[in-house]
PDB file of C-alpha atoms in Angstrom:
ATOM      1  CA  UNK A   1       0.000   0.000   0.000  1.00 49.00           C
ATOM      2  CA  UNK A   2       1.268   3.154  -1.326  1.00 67.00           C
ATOM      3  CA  UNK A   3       2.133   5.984   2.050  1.00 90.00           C
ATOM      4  CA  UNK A   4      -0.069   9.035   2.277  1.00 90.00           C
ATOM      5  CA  UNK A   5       2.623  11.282   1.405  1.00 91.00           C
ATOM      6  CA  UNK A   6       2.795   9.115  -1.888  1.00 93.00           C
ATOM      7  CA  UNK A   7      -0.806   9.584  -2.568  1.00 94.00           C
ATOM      8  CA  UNK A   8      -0.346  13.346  -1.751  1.00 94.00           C
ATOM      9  CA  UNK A   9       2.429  13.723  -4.749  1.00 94.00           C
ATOM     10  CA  UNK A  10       0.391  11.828  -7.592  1.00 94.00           C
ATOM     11  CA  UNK A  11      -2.551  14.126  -6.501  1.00 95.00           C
ATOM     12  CA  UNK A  12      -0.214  17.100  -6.869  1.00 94.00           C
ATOM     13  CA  UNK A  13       1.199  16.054  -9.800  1.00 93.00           C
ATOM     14  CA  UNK A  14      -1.732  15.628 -11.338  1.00 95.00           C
ATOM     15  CA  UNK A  15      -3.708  18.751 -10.315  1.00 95.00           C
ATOM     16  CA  UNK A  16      -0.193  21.180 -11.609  1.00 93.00           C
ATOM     17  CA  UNK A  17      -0.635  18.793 -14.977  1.00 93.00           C
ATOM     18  CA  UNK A  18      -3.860  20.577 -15.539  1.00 93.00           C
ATOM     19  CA  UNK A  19      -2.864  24.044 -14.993  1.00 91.00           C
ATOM     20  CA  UNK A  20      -3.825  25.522 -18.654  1.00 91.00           C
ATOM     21  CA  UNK A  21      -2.935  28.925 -17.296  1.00 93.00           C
ATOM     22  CA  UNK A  22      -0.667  29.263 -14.356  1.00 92.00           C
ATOM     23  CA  UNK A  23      -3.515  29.873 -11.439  1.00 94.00           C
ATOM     24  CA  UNK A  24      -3.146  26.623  -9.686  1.00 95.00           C
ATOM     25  CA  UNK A  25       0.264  26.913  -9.721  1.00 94.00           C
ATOM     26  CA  UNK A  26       0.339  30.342  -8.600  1.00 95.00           C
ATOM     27  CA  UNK A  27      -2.287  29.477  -5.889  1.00 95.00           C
ATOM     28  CA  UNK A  28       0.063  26.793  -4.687  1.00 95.00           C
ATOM     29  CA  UNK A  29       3.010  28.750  -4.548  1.00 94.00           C
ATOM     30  CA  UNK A  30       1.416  31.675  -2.335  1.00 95.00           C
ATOM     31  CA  UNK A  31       1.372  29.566   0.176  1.00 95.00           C
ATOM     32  CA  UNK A  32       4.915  28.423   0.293  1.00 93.00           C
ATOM     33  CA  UNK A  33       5.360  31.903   0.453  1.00 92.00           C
ATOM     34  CA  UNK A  34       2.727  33.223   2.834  1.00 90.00           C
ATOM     35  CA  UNK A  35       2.404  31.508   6.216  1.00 85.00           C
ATOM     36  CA  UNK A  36      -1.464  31.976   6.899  1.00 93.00           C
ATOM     37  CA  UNK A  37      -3.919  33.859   4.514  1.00 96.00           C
ATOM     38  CA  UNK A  38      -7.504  33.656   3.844  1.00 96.00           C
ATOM     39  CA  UNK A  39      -9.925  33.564   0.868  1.00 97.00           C
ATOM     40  CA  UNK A  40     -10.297  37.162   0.542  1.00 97.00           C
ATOM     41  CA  UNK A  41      -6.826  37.448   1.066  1.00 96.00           C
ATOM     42  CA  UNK A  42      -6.161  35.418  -1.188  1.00 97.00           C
ATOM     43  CA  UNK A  43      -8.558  36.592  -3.819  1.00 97.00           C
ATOM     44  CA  UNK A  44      -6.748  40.193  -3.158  1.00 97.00           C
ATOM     45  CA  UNK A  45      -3.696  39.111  -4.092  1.00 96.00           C
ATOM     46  CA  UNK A  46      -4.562  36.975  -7.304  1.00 96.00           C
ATOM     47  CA  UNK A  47      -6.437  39.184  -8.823  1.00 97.00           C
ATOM     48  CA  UNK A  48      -3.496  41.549  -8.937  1.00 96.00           C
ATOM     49  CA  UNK A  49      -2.413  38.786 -11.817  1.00 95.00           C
ATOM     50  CA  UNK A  50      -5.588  37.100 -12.637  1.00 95.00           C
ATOM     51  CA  UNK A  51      -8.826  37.703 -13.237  1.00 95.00           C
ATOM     52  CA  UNK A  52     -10.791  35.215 -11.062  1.00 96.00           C
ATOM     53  CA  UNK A  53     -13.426  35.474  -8.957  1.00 97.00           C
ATOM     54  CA  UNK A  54     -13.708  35.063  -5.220  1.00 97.00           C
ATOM     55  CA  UNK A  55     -15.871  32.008  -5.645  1.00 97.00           C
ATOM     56  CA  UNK A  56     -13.033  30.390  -8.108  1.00 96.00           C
ATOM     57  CA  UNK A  57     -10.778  31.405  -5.674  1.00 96.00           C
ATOM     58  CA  UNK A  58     -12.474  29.878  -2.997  1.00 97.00           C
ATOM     59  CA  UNK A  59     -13.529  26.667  -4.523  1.00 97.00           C
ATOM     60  CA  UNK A  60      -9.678  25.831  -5.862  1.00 96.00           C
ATOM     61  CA  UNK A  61      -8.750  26.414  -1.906  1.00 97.00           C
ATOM     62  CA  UNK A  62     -11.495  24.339  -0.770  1.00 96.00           C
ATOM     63  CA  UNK A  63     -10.259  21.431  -3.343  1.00 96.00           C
ATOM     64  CA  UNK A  64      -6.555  21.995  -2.373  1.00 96.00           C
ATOM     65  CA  UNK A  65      -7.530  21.544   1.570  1.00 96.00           C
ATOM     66  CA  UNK A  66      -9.867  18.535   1.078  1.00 96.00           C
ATOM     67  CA  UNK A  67      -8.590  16.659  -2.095  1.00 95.00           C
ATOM     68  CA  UNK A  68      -4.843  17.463  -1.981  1.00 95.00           C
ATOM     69  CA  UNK A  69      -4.723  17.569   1.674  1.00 94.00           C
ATOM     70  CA  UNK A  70      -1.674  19.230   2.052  1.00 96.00           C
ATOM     71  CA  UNK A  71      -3.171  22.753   3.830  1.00 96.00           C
ATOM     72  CA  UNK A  72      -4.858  23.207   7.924  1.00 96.00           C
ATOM     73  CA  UNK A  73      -7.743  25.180   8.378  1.00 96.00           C
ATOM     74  CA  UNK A  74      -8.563  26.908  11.239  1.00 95.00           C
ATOM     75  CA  UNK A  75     -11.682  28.993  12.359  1.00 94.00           C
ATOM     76  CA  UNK A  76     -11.820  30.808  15.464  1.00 92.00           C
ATOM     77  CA  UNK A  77     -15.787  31.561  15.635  1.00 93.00           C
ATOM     78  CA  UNK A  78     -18.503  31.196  13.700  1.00 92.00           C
ATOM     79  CA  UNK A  79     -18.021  34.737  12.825  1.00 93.00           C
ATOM     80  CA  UNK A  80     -14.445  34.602  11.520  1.00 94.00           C
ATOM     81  CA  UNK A  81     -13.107  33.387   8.310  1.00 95.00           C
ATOM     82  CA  UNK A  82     -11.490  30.703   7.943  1.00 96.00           C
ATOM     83  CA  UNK A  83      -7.224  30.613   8.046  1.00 97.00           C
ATOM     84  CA  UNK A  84      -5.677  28.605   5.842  1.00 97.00           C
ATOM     85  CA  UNK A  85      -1.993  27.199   6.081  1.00 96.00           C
ATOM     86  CA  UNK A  86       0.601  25.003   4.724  1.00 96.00           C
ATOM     87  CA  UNK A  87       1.296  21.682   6.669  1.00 95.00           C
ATOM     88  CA  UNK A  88       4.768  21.972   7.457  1.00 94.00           C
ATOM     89  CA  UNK A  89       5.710  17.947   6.797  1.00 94.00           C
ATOM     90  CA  UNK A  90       4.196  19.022   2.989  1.00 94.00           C
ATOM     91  CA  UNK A  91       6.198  22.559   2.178  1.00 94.00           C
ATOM     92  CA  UNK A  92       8.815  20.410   0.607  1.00 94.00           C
ATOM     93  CA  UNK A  93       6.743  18.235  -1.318  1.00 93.00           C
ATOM     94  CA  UNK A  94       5.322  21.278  -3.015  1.00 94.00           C
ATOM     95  CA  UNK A  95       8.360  23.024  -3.002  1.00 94.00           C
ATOM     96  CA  UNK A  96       9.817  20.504  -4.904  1.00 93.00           C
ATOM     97  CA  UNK A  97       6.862  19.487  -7.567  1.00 91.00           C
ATOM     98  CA  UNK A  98       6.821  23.418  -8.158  1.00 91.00           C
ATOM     99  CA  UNK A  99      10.547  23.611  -9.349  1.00 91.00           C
ATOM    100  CA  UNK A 100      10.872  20.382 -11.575  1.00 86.00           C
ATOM    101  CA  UNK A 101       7.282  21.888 -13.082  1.00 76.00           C
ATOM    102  CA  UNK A 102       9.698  24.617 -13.838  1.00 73.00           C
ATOM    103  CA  UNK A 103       7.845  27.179 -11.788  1.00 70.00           C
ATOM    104  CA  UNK A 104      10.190  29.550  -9.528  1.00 57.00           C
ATOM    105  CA  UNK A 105       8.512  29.895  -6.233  1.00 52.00           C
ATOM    106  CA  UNK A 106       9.883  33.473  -5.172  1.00 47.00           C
TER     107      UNK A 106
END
């Protein structure tokens, strides 16, 4: 049986594969880069580069934190949005699949 941090890297690589236009990749890289961030955020900063919505935004985050599994969540009330990380034990993983995908993450 393959590990979980096998599984995680064939779900990576596949989900970078189908990056037609550099979001996902960019998505993924913000957060080797920033420690904590949210969706508006993160829909701030994108859209400085992209045009996306908050919903796409949003949804891609949701997908990286379930699917992917490589980012905590954290909510401290109801009333607060959520926080969004990178799991430590996965920062070189991504670091990694980033670079031989050829993308610099600065």
């Amino acid at each position: 049986m393959a590990s979980i941090r096998s599984k995680i890297k064939d779900r990576l690589e596949k989900f970078i594969e189908l990056d037609v236009n550099g979001l996902r990749s960019y998505v993924l890289s913000l957060f080797l880069n920033l420690k904590k961030s949210t969706v508006d955020e993160l829909h701030e900063t994108i859209t400085k580069k992209y045009d996306v919505s908050r919903s796409a935004v949003a949804s891609m985050v949701g997908y990286i934190h379930s699917k992917l599994g490589i980012l905590r969540s954290h909510k401290e009330s109801y009333k607060t949005p959520t926080v969004y990380s990178l799991k430590e034990e996965y920062a070189d993983l991504l670091k990694s699949e980033l670079n031989s995908k050829g993308i610099a993450s600065s």
